[in-house]
Amino acid sequence: MTLGQNFRFGYWQSPPLERMKAIRRAGFDDVMLWWGQEYAKQDGEPEQLWRMAREQGLAVRTAHFPSTNAHWLWLEGEPGQRYQAALIQALRDCGELKIEHLVVHTTRQLITPPPNALGVERMGRALEEAQAQGVNIALENTRFLRYNQYLYQRLNSPRLKFCFDSGHANCYTPQEDPLALFGDKLCTMHLHDNYGPRAGDQHYPMGEGTVDFDALFRRLARMNPESYNLESYLSPRFAGLSMQDYLNRCYRGLTARIQWAGRQSGG
């Protein structure tokens, strides 16, 4: 089992190398990377960050495909073609660098074109590439679970997996249960907190919102995941902490919850 921290956790004023070193010093052995150009000026190119992580002794098991134009998956014409080409290239990158999971959104915020056969065809082509590269496409739960369900029902591939996001479940779909719907496909996760639908997707550290992490970790312990990954950012409560103290606190909180849930389940 690996314990991961998303590279984009805050402290943007610190150089990327110092952030990477701090993640490793805290005890994490895995780091999640954004696989796009949106943050390259601030963080560096994804491939550079991958090399930096490996030099610091960190695995990179999960990358996040850009969600900026996720709705293009379902659109005709050039936008959809560009989206598919970028997704296939990202899968090739992950295959070359031995990144196991590529997280993908199925919609963009409230932009919801009808799910359709063209999107299924595009995702099917991407899954062919994923199979060739030995990479999983992990669909993340966001606002509209029906898009994930639409793809899962129409595509039969061992490479079509699920990324569970605790914060999204709490603020976007509190009356639904994405783990119950898609948990049999779980391969990676995003753990973070918020104060529910009215507050939005705050990405607070665990325990800083209303997510029931006791119940969640008991469920996760029974599922025996290969990794636990934090996608939390620095919250106002911890604004006075040094970067290293913040990450140390995050790591201790994660390990304590995993150990507690293991005892609860008899593990």
PDB file of C-alpha atoms in Angstrom, residues 66 69 105 149 177 218:
ATOM      1  CA  PRO A  66      -6.880  18.208 -17.643  1.00  0.00           C
ATOM      2  CA  ASN A  69     -12.505  20.904 -21.563  1.00  0.00           C
ATOM      3  CA  HIS A 105     -13.575  13.826 -15.716  1.00  0.00           C
ATOM      4  CA  GLN A 149     -22.616   5.254 -15.553  1.00  0.00           C
ATOM      5  CA  ASP A 177     -23.326   6.927  -3.271  1.00  0.00           C
ATOM      6  CA  ARG A 218     -14.170   1.794   7.489  1.00  0.00           C
TER       7      ARG A 218
END
